[in-house]
CSV table of C-alpha atoms and ligand atoms in Angstrom, one decimal:
chain,number,residue,atom,x,y,z
A,8,MET,CA,7.2,13.9,-28.4
A,9,LYS,CA,5.9,11.3,-30.9
A,10,LEU,CA,6.9,11.7,-34.2
A,11,LEU,CA,5.9,10.3,-37.6
A,12,ILE,CA,8.0,10.4,-40.8
A,13,LEU,CA,6.2,9.8,-44.2
A,14,GLY,CA,8.4,8.0,-46.8
A,15,SER,CA,10.6,5.0,-47.4
A,16,GLY,CA,13.9,6.2,-48.7
A,17,GLY,CA,17.4,7.0,-47.8
A,18,ARG,CA,16.4,10.6,-46.9
A,19,GLU,CA,13.6,9.3,-44.5
A,20,HIS,CA,16.2,6.9,-42.8
A,21,ALA,CA,18.8,9.8,-42.4
A,22,LEU,CA,16.2,12.1,-40.9
A,23,GLY,CA,15.1,9.4,-38.5
A,24,TRP,CA,18.7,8.9,-37.6
A,25,LYS,CA,19.2,12.4,-36.7
A,26,LEU,CA,15.9,12.9,-34.8
A,27,ARG,CA,16.7,9.7,-32.8
A,28,GLN,CA,19.7,11.7,-31.2
A,29,SER,CA,17.1,14.1,-29.7
A,30,ASN,CA,16.2,13.5,-26.2
A,31,LYS,CA,12.8,15.0,-26.9
A,32,ILE,CA,11.7,12.1,-29.1
A,33,LYS,CA,10.1,9.3,-27.2
A,34,GLU,CA,8.6,7.4,-30.2
A,35,LEU,CA,9.4,7.4,-33.7
A,36,TYR,CA,7.3,6.0,-36.6
A,37,PHE,CA,7.7,5.6,-40.3
A,38,LEU,CA,5.1,5.2,-43.0
A,39,PRO,CA,5.9,2.9,-44.7
A,40,GLY,CA,9.6,2.9,-44.0
A,41,ASN,CA,12.3,0.4,-45.0
A,42,ALA,CA,14.6,-2.1,-43.2
A,43,GLY,CA,16.9,0.6,-41.9
A,44,THR,CA,14.1,2.7,-40.4
A,45,SER,CA,12.7,-0.6,-38.7
A,46,GLN,CA,16.0,-0.5,-36.7
A,47,ILE,CA,15.5,2.9,-35.3
A,48,GLY,CA,11.6,3.2,-35.0
A,49,VAL,CA,8.5,1.4,-35.9
A,50,ASN,CA,7.4,0.8,-39.6
A,51,VAL,CA,3.6,1.2,-40.2
A,52,GLY,CA,2.1,-0.5,-43.2
A,53,ILE,CA,-0.4,2.4,-44.2
A,54,ASP,CA,-0.2,4.2,-47.6
A,55,PRO,CA,0.3,7.9,-46.8
A,56,SER,CA,-1.7,8.6,-50.0
A,57,ASN,CA,-4.8,7.2,-48.2
A,58,HIS,CA,-5.5,10.2,-46.0
A,59,LYS,CA,-8.5,8.9,-44.2
A,60,LYS,CA,-6.5,5.9,-42.9
A,61,LEU,CA,-3.5,8.2,-42.2
A,62,ILE,CA,-5.5,10.7,-40.1
A,63,ASP,CA,-7.2,7.8,-38.2
A,64,TRP,CA,-3.9,6.3,-37.3
A,65,VAL,CA,-2.2,9.6,-36.4
A,66,LYS,CA,-5.1,10.3,-34.1
A,67,ASP,CA,-5.2,7.0,-32.5
A,68,ASN,CA,-1.5,7.2,-31.8
A,69,LYS,CA,-1.6,10.7,-30.7
A,70,ILE,CA,1.2,11.8,-33.0
A,71,ASP,CA,2.7,15.3,-32.1
A,72,LEU,CA,4.5,16.1,-35.5
A,73,VAL,CA,4.3,14.6,-38.9
A,74,VAL,CA,7.5,15.1,-41.2
A,75,VAL,CA,6.7,14.7,-45.0
A,76,GLY,CA,9.6,13.3,-47.2
A,77,PRO,CA,8.5,12.7,-50.8
A,78,ASP,CA,7.1,15.5,-53.2
A,79,GLN,CA,4.2,13.3,-54.2
A,80,TYR,CA,2.6,13.3,-50.8
A,81,LEU,CA,2.9,17.2,-50.8
A,82,ALA,CA,1.2,17.4,-54.1
A,83,GLU,CA,-1.7,15.3,-52.9
A,84,GLY,CA,-2.2,17.8,-50.1
A,85,VAL,CA,-1.2,15.6,-47.1
A,86,VAL,CA,-0.2,18.7,-45.1
A,87,ASP,CA,-3.5,20.5,-45.8
A,88,THR,CA,-5.3,17.3,-44.6
A,89,LEU,CA,-3.1,17.0,-41.4
A,90,GLN,CA,-3.7,20.8,-40.6
A,91,LYS,CA,-7.5,20.4,-41.1
A,92,ALA,CA,-7.4,17.6,-38.5
A,93,LYS,CA,-5.4,19.8,-36.2
A,94,ILE,CA,-2.2,17.7,-36.5
A,95,ARG,CA,1.2,19.6,-36.8
A,96,ALA,CA,3.0,18.9,-40.0
A,97,PHE,CA,6.5,19.9,-41.3
A,98,GLY,CA,6.2,20.6,-45.0
A,99,PRO,CA,4.4,23.1,-47.3
A,100,THR,CA,0.7,22.9,-48.2
A,101,LYS,CA,-0.6,21.8,-51.6
A,102,VAL,CA,-0.6,25.3,-53.1
A,103,ALA,CA,2.7,26.2,-51.6
A,104,SER,CA,4.4,23.2,-53.0
A,105,GLU,CA,3.0,23.9,-56.4
A,106,ILE,CA,6.6,25.5,-56.8
A,107,GLU,CA,7.8,22.0,-57.2
A,108,TRP,CA,4.8,20.1,-58.7
A,109,SER,CA,4.2,22.5,-61.5
A,110,LYS,CA,7.3,23.8,-63.6
A,111,SER,CA,5.0,26.1,-65.4
A,112,PHE,CA,3.8,27.8,-62.2
A,113,ALA,CA,7.5,28.0,-60.9
A,114,LYS,CA,8.7,29.7,-64.1
A,115,LYS,CA,5.8,32.3,-64.0
A,116,PHE,CA,6.4,32.9,-60.4
A,117,MET,CA,10.1,33.5,-60.9
A,118,VAL,CA,9.4,36.0,-63.7
A,119,GLU,CA,6.9,37.9,-61.5
A,120,ASN,CA,9.2,38.0,-58.5
A,121,ASN,CA,12.4,38.8,-60.6
A,122,ILE,CA,14.2,35.5,-59.6
A,123,PRO,CA,17.0,34.7,-62.2
A,124,THR,CA,16.1,31.5,-64.2
A,125,ALA,CA,16.5,30.3,-67.8
A,126,ARG,CA,14.4,31.9,-70.5
A,127,PHE,CA,11.4,29.8,-71.4
A,128,LYS,CA,8.0,29.5,-73.0
A,129,GLU,CA,5.3,27.1,-72.2
A,130,PHE,CA,3.1,25.1,-74.5
A,131,SER,CA,0.1,22.8,-74.4
A,132,ASN,CA,-0.4,22.7,-78.2
A,133,LEU,CA,1.9,20.4,-80.1
A,134,ASN,CA,2.2,22.4,-83.3
A,135,LYS,CA,2.9,25.7,-81.7
A,136,ALA,CA,5.6,24.0,-79.7
A,137,LEU,CA,7.2,22.4,-82.8
A,138,LYS,CA,7.0,25.9,-84.7
A,139,TYR,CA,8.6,27.6,-81.7
A,140,ILE,CA,11.6,25.4,-81.4
A,141,SER,CA,12.3,25.6,-85.2
A,142,LYS,CA,13.5,29.2,-84.4
A,143,GLN,CA,15.6,28.4,-81.3
A,144,THR,CA,19.3,27.5,-81.0
A,145,LEU,CA,20.6,24.2,-79.6
A,146,PRO,CA,20.7,22.6,-77.1
A,147,LEU,CA,17.3,23.0,-75.9
A,148,VAL,CA,15.6,21.9,-72.6
A,149,VAL,CA,12.2,20.1,-72.8
A,150,LYS,CA,10.4,19.8,-69.5
A,151,ALA,CA,7.2,18.2,-68.6
A,152,ASP,CA,5.1,20.5,-66.4
A,153,GLY,CA,4.4,18.0,-63.6
A,154,LEU,CA,6.1,15.4,-61.4
A,155,ALA,CA,7.6,12.6,-63.6
A,156,LEU,CA,9.8,10.8,-61.1
A,157,GLY,CA,13.0,12.7,-62.4
A,158,LYS,CA,12.3,11.5,-65.9
A,159,GLY,CA,10.5,14.6,-67.4
A,160,VAL,CA,13.4,16.6,-68.6
A,161,VAL,CA,15.1,16.2,-71.8
A,162,ILE,CA,18.3,18.1,-72.9
A,163,ALA,CA,17.9,17.9,-76.7
A,164,HIS,CA,21.1,18.4,-78.6
A,165,SER,CA,19.4,18.1,-82.0
A,166,PHE,CA,16.0,19.3,-83.3
A,167,THR,CA,15.0,15.7,-83.9
A,168,GLU,CA,15.5,14.9,-80.3
A,169,ALA,CA,13.6,18.1,-79.2
A,170,ARG,CA,10.7,17.2,-81.5
A,171,LYS,CA,10.6,13.5,-80.2
A,172,ALA,CA,10.4,14.8,-76.5
A,173,ILE,CA,7.6,17.2,-77.3
A,174,LYS,CA,5.6,14.8,-79.2
A,175,GLU,CA,6.0,12.1,-76.5
A,176,MET,CA,4.9,14.5,-73.8
A,177,LEU,CA,2.0,16.4,-75.6
A,178,ALA,CA,0.8,13.9,-78.1
A,179,ASP,CA,1.6,10.4,-76.8
A,180,LYS,CA,1.1,11.6,-73.2
A,181,ILE,CA,3.9,9.4,-71.7
A,182,PHE,CA,3.7,11.2,-68.5
A,183,GLY,CA,-0.2,11.4,-68.5
A,184,LYS,CA,-1.4,14.7,-67.0
A,185,ALA,CA,2.0,15.7,-65.9
A,186,GLY,CA,3.0,16.2,-69.5
A,187,ALA,CA,-0.1,18.0,-70.6
A,188,LYS,CA,2.0,21.2,-70.7
A,189,VAL,CA,5.6,21.5,-71.5
A,190,VAL,CA,8.2,24.1,-70.6
A,191,ILE,CA,10.9,24.7,-73.2
A,192,GLU,CA,13.8,26.8,-72.1
A,193,GLU,CA,17.3,27.7,-72.9
A,194,TYR,CA,20.2,25.6,-71.8
A,195,LEU,CA,22.1,27.0,-69.0
A,196,GLU,CA,26.0,26.3,-68.9
A,197,GLY,CA,27.8,26.1,-65.5
A,198,ARG,CA,28.3,24.1,-62.4
A,199,GLU,CA,25.3,22.7,-60.8
A,200,ILE,CA,24.7,22.9,-57.1
A,201,SER,CA,21.9,22.0,-54.6
A,202,ILE,CA,20.7,24.7,-52.1
A,203,HIS,CA,18.6,24.0,-49.1
A,204,ALA,CA,16.9,26.3,-46.6
A,205,PHE,CA,14.5,25.7,-43.6
A,206,SER,CA,11.6,28.2,-43.7
A,207,ASP,CA,8.8,28.9,-41.1
A,208,GLY,CA,7.0,31.0,-43.8
A,209,LYS,CA,8.9,34.3,-42.9
A,210,THR,CA,12.4,33.5,-41.7
A,211,ILE,CA,14.7,31.3,-43.6
A,212,LYS,CA,18.1,29.6,-42.5
A,213,MET,CA,20.4,28.3,-45.2
A,214,PHE,CA,22.2,24.8,-45.2
A,215,PRO,CA,25.6,24.6,-46.6
A,216,ALA,CA,25.7,24.0,-50.4
A,217,SER,CA,25.7,20.5,-51.8
A,218,GLN,CA,26.2,18.7,-55.0
A,219,ASP,CA,24.3,15.8,-56.3
A,220,HIS,CA,25.4,13.3,-59.1
A,221,LYS,CA,22.2,12.7,-61.1
A,222,GLN,CA,23.4,10.5,-64.0
A,223,ILE,CA,24.1,6.8,-63.5
A,224,GLY,CA,27.4,6.8,-65.4
A,225,GLU,CA,30.8,8.2,-64.3
A,226,ASP,CA,31.6,11.6,-65.9
A,227,ASP,CA,27.8,12.4,-65.9
A,228,THR,CA,26.9,10.0,-68.6
A,229,GLY,CA,23.9,7.8,-69.2
A,230,PRO,CA,20.3,8.4,-68.1
A,231,ASN,CA,19.3,10.4,-65.0
A,232,THR,CA,18.4,8.7,-61.7
A,233,GLY,CA,17.1,9.9,-58.5
A,234,GLY,CA,20.7,10.7,-57.5
A,235,MET,CA,23.8,8.6,-57.1
A,236,GLY,CA,25.7,10.5,-54.5
A,237,THR,CA,26.3,13.8,-52.9
A,238,VAL,CA,29.0,15.9,-51.2
A,239,SER,CA,28.8,18.9,-48.9
A,240,PRO,CA,29.9,21.7,-48.3
A,241,LEU,CA,31.6,22.9,-51.5
A,242,HIS,CA,34.9,24.7,-51.0
A,243,TRP,CA,34.3,26.6,-54.3
A,244,VAL,CA,31.1,28.0,-53.1
A,245,SER,CA,32.2,31.1,-51.2
A,246,PRO,CA,30.0,32.6,-48.3
A,247,LYS,CA,29.5,35.6,-50.6
A,248,LEU,CA,27.9,33.6,-53.2
A,249,MET,CA,25.8,31.8,-50.7
A,250,LYS,CA,24.6,35.2,-49.5
A,251,GLU,CA,23.8,36.3,-53.0
A,252,ILE,CA,21.9,33.1,-53.6
A,253,GLU,CA,20.0,33.8,-50.3
A,254,LYS,CA,19.2,37.3,-51.3
A,255,LYS,CA,18.3,36.8,-55.1
A,256,VAL,CA,16.6,33.4,-54.8
A,257,VAL,CA,15.5,32.0,-51.5
A,258,ILE,CA,14.3,35.2,-49.7
A,259,PRO,CA,12.2,36.6,-52.7
A,260,THR,CA,10.7,33.2,-53.2
A,261,ILE,CA,9.6,32.7,-49.6
A,262,LYS,CA,8.2,36.4,-49.6
A,263,GLY,CA,6.6,36.1,-53.0
A,264,LEU,CA,4.8,32.9,-51.9
A,265,GLU,CA,3.6,34.5,-48.7
A,266,LYS,CA,2.4,37.6,-50.6
A,267,SER,CA,0.3,35.3,-52.9
A,268,GLY,CA,-1.3,33.4,-50.1
A,269,ARG,CA,1.0,30.4,-50.3
A,270,LYS,CA,3.0,30.6,-47.1
A,271,PHE,CA,5.8,28.2,-47.3
A,272,VAL,CA,6.8,26.1,-44.1
A,273,GLY,CA,9.2,23.5,-44.7
A,274,ILE,CA,12.4,23.0,-46.8
A,275,LEU,CA,13.0,25.2,-50.0
A,276,TYR,CA,15.4,23.3,-52.2
A,277,PRO,CA,16.3,25.2,-55.4
A,278,GLY,CA,18.5,23.6,-58.0
A,279,ILE,CA,21.0,26.3,-59.0
A,280,MET,CA,23.3,26.7,-62.0
A,281,LEU,CA,26.2,28.9,-61.5
A,282,THR,CA,26.5,30.6,-64.9
A,283,LYS,CA,28.8,33.3,-66.0
A,284,ASP,CA,25.9,35.7,-65.5
A,285,GLY,CA,25.5,34.5,-61.9
A,286,PRO,CA,23.4,32.0,-60.1
A,287,LYS,CA,20.1,30.9,-62.0
A,288,VAL,CA,17.3,28.6,-60.8
A,289,ILE,CA,16.9,25.3,-62.7
A,290,GLU,CA,13.9,24.2,-60.6
A,291,PHE,CA,12.5,24.5,-57.0
A,292,ASN,CA,11.8,21.4,-54.8
A,293,ALA,CA,9.7,21.9,-51.8
A,294,ARG,CA,11.2,19.2,-49.5
A,295,PHE,CA,14.4,17.7,-48.4
A,296,GLY,CA,16.6,16.4,-51.2
A,297,ASP,CA,17.5,12.7,-51.6
A,298,PRO,CA,20.4,11.8,-51.3
A,299,GLU,CA,21.4,15.5,-50.2
A,300,THR,CA,19.8,15.0,-46.9
A,301,GLN,CA,22.0,11.9,-46.1
A,302,THR,CA,25.1,14.3,-46.1
A,303,TYR,CA,23.3,17.1,-44.5
A,304,MET,CA,22.1,15.0,-41.5
A,305,ARG,CA,25.8,14.1,-40.9
A,306,LEU,CA,26.8,17.7,-40.7
A,307,LEU,CA,24.0,19.2,-38.7
A,308,ASP,CA,24.8,20.0,-35.1
A,309,THR,CA,21.7,21.4,-33.9
A,310,ASP,CA,18.7,19.1,-32.6
A,311,LEU,CA,16.6,18.5,-35.8
A,312,GLN,CA,13.5,18.2,-33.7
A,313,GLU,CA,14.0,21.8,-32.3
A,314,ILE,CA,14.4,23.1,-35.8
A,315,LEU,CA,11.3,21.4,-37.2
A,316,LEU,CA,9.2,22.6,-34.4
A,317,ALA,CA,10.4,26.1,-34.7
A,318,CYS,CA,9.5,26.1,-38.3
A,319,VAL,CA,6.1,24.8,-37.9
A,320,GLN,CA,5.6,27.2,-34.9
A,321,GLY,CA,6.9,30.2,-36.9
A,322,LYS,CA,9.8,30.7,-34.4
A,323,LEU,CA,12.7,30.0,-36.8
A,324,SER,CA,14.3,33.6,-36.2
A,325,LYS,CA,14.8,32.8,-32.6
A,326,LEU,CA,17.0,29.6,-33.5
A,327,ASN,CA,20.8,29.6,-34.1
A,328,ILE,CA,21.6,26.5,-36.4
A,329,ARG,CA,24.9,25.0,-36.1
A,330,TRP,CA,26.7,22.8,-38.8
A,331,LYS,CA,29.8,20.8,-38.1
A,332,ARG,CA,32.9,22.2,-39.7
A,333,GLN,CA,33.6,18.9,-41.7
A,334,TYR,CA,32.9,17.5,-45.0
A,335,ALA,CA,30.3,14.7,-45.7
A,336,SER,CA,29.9,12.4,-48.6
A,337,CYS,CA,27.4,9.9,-49.7
A,338,VAL,CA,27.8,7.1,-52.2
A,339,VAL,CA,24.7,5.3,-53.4
A,340,LEU,CA,24.7,1.5,-54.0
A,341,ALA,CA,22.1,0.7,-56.6
A,342,SER,CA,20.6,-2.4,-58.2
A,343,GLY,CA,22.0,-3.9,-61.4
A,344,GLY,CA,20.0,-2.4,-64.2
A,345,TYR,CA,18.8,0.7,-62.3
A,346,PRO,CA,17.5,3.3,-63.5
A,347,GLY,CA,16.0,0.7,-66.0
A,348,LYS,CA,14.6,-2.6,-65.1
A,349,TYR,CA,16.3,-4.5,-61.9
A,350,HIS,CA,15.6,-7.5,-59.7
A,351,THR,CA,14.7,-7.1,-55.9
A,352,GLY,CA,15.0,-9.7,-53.1
A,353,ILE,CA,18.7,-10.1,-53.5
A,354,GLN,CA,20.5,-10.7,-50.3
A,355,ILE,CA,23.0,-8.0,-48.9
A,356,SER,CA,26.1,-9.0,-47.2
A,357,GLY,CA,28.7,-7.2,-45.1
A,358,MET,CA,26.3,-4.8,-43.5
A,359,ASP,CA,28.4,-5.1,-40.3
A,360,LYS,CA,31.5,-4.0,-42.0
A,361,THR,CA,31.3,-0.2,-41.7
A,362,ILE,CA,34.8,0.7,-40.8
A,363,ASP,CA,34.2,3.1,-37.9
A,364,ARG,CA,31.8,5.6,-36.3
A,365,SER,CA,32.7,8.1,-39.2
A,366,VAL,CA,30.7,5.9,-41.5
A,367,VAL,CA,26.9,5.6,-41.4
A,368,VAL,CA,24.8,3.4,-43.8
A,369,PHE,CA,21.3,4.7,-44.6
A,370,HIS,CA,19.0,2.2,-46.2
A,371,ALA,CA,16.7,3.1,-49.2
A,372,GLY,CA,15.3,0.1,-51.2
A,373,THR,CA,15.8,-2.6,-48.6
A,374,LYS,CA,13.7,-5.0,-46.5
A,375,ILE,CA,14.2,-7.7,-43.8
A,376,GLU,CA,13.2,-11.3,-44.1
A,377,ASN,CA,14.1,-13.8,-41.5
A,378,GLY,CA,16.8,-11.6,-40.1
A,379,ARG,CA,18.5,-11.0,-43.4
A,380,PHE,CA,18.7,-7.8,-45.3
A,381,LEU,CA,17.4,-8.0,-49.0
A,382,THR,CA,17.4,-5.4,-51.9
A,383,ASN,CA,13.9,-3.9,-52.4
A,384,GLY,CA,14.3,-1.0,-54.8
A,385,GLY,CA,16.5,0.7,-57.5
A,386,ARG,CA,18.7,2.6,-55.0
A,387,VAL,CA,19.4,0.2,-52.2
A,388,LEU,CA,21.9,1.7,-49.7
A,389,ASN,CA,23.6,5.2,-48.9
A,390,ILE,CA,27.1,5.0,-47.6
A,391,THR,CA,27.8,8.2,-45.8
A,392,ALA,CA,31.1,9.4,-44.1
A,393,ILE,CA,32.4,12.6,-42.6
A,394,ASP,CA,35.8,14.0,-42.1
A,395,LYS,CA,38.1,17.0,-41.9
A,396,THR,CA,38.7,17.0,-45.6
A,397,LEU,CA,36.2,15.9,-48.5
A,398,LYS,CA,39.0,13.6,-49.9
A,399,LYS,CA,39.2,11.7,-46.6
A,400,SER,CA,35.4,11.5,-46.1
A,401,LEU,CA,35.1,10.2,-49.7
A,402,ASP,CA,37.8,7.5,-49.0
A,403,ARG,CA,36.1,6.4,-46.0
A,404,ALA,CA,32.7,6.1,-47.8
A,405,TYR,CA,34.3,4.2,-50.7
A,406,LYS,CA,36.1,1.7,-48.5
A,407,THR,CA,32.9,0.7,-46.9
A,408,ALA,CA,31.1,0.7,-50.4
A,409,SER,CA,33.5,-2.0,-51.3
A,410,LEU,CA,32.8,-4.2,-48.3
A,411,ILE,CA,29.1,-4.3,-48.6
A,412,ASN,CA,28.0,-6.5,-51.4
A,413,PHE,CA,24.9,-7.8,-53.3
A,414,GLN,CA,24.6,-9.4,-56.7
A,415,GLY,CA,24.5,-6.8,-59.5
A,416,LYS,CA,25.6,-3.8,-57.1
A,417,GLN,CA,26.6,-0.8,-59.0
A,418,PHE,CA,27.8,2.6,-57.9
A,419,ARG,CA,29.6,5.6,-59.3
A,420,LYS,CA,33.4,5.8,-58.6
A,421,ASP,CA,33.7,9.5,-59.1
A,422,ILE,CA,31.4,10.9,-56.5
A,423,GLY,CA,32.9,14.2,-55.2
A,424,ARG,CA,35.6,14.3,-58.1
A,425,LYS,CA,34.2,17.5,-59.8
A,426,ALA,CA,33.8,19.1,-56.3
A,427,LEU,CA,37.5,18.4,-55.4
A,428,SER,CA,38.7,20.1,-58.6
B,27,ADP,N1,17.9,25.0,-68.5
B,27,ADP,C1,18.8,24.0,-68.2
B,27,ADP,N2,20.0,24.1,-68.5
B,27,ADP,C2,20.9,23.0,-68.3
B,27,ADP,N3,20.6,22.0,-67.8
B,27,ADP,C3,19.3,21.8,-67.2
B,27,ADP,C4,18.4,22.9,-67.4
B,27,ADP,N4,17.3,22.4,-66.8
B,27,ADP,C5,17.4,21.2,-66.3
B,27,ADP,N5,18.7,20.8,-66.5
B,27,ADP,C6,19.4,19.6,-66.2
B,27,ADP,O1,18.3,18.6,-66.0
B,27,ADP,C7,18.2,18.1,-64.6
B,27,ADP,C8,16.8,17.9,-64.2
B,27,ADP,O2,16.1,19.0,-64.5
B,27,ADP,P1,15.1,19.6,-63.3
B,27,ADP,O3,14.4,20.9,-63.8
B,27,ADP,O4,15.9,19.6,-62.0
B,27,ADP,O5,14.0,18.5,-63.3
B,27,ADP,P2,13.5,17.3,-62.3
B,27,ADP,O6,14.5,17.2,-61.2
B,27,ADP,O7,12.1,17.6,-62.0
B,27,ADP,O8,13.7,16.1,-63.3
B,27,ADP,C9,18.9,19.2,-63.7
B,27,ADP,O9,19.4,18.6,-62.7
B,27,ADP,C10,20.0,19.7,-64.7
B,27,ADP,O10,21.1,18.9,-64.6
B,28,MG,MG1,15.8,18.4,-60.2
């Protein structure tokens, strides 16, 4: 089969790496891809947001299945466009992925379907929003409705901060249309985890739980990033708790979406806060997490091609998905200055120094010039490792992280520390 992956991050390299192990895949393409994906497949210089060019290329090259990485492409309706052209696509349609691209829609959906989440109100009127918060208790969470590259959420510890966030979104429109509405919600206290499930629209299959590290600084300090590292599974998330999340969150979501004509095929990825009153949904994502996927692909035992195809064909119930009984970790190496301004085009050294087969380096913001690897983004590389214990897998990832270098390299030294405790 000929397979195409849309996207250019570490997630897409990890998916491609896993799919390469399937003997059913004859050709593998990435749009647009990165230096890492060019080593395992063919990068094509077409912008996936240009649907006309995309469809022409996919038809000319007789692609059998398209896998969509980033949320933005889903929100642009790429799956709908592919389906109309009779091309199989793994990922939800535009209306099914609204659960991610509109936080206001997701909150109302959760209320209607009795899915546990933080109490909230939504506003598009500045004065009404300001009046509302004056009667609330701190901290308060202010969220832009739409996709905002992970920058649309402010945890306000003072009313000044909350007012500033609301004004910036509703009056100054710093997120444009994505901030035309805001969701203001209660602050949830607890441990935060990432949940993923495959869905064929009816049947779901849960992944092991994982934990991301959103902030740039150690001990969760500083501004949010796209994610600085992940670990999976989590020894303190019991099978019983996973069942509870499946029953109270994942199944009712897939059922509720189907009932409202938004059949969901793809990855449902809720962010969950484990509060003293049980698990509550922070948000829904409608795609593979990045960098969660980098650890998940190291743990998945079953052929990914088979799973993706079963989802698209509505045959997931027939499949038994196996995961390695090991621990995986991922440490992100980022450019100096990230998540603020940073330079690109800096040479990367030590790429041949991965210590052994337990370590795999996935590329994110990289490119190749004259046979040399150069930085080409904020998050540059993902160092992943697996082992029998989380501690050992982290040690392996960190050893490699110290051997790969580029000017300005920064990474968190405490990935997995919370998960170990
Ligand atoms: N109600 C809440 N209580 C506590 N923390 C929250 C709450 N909502 C969001 N957060 C924190 O903010 C982060 C970003 O929020 P999220 O809704 O996931 O938005 P996005 O990923 O679109 O930026 C979460 O990962 C979580 O750490
Ligand atoms: Mg999130």
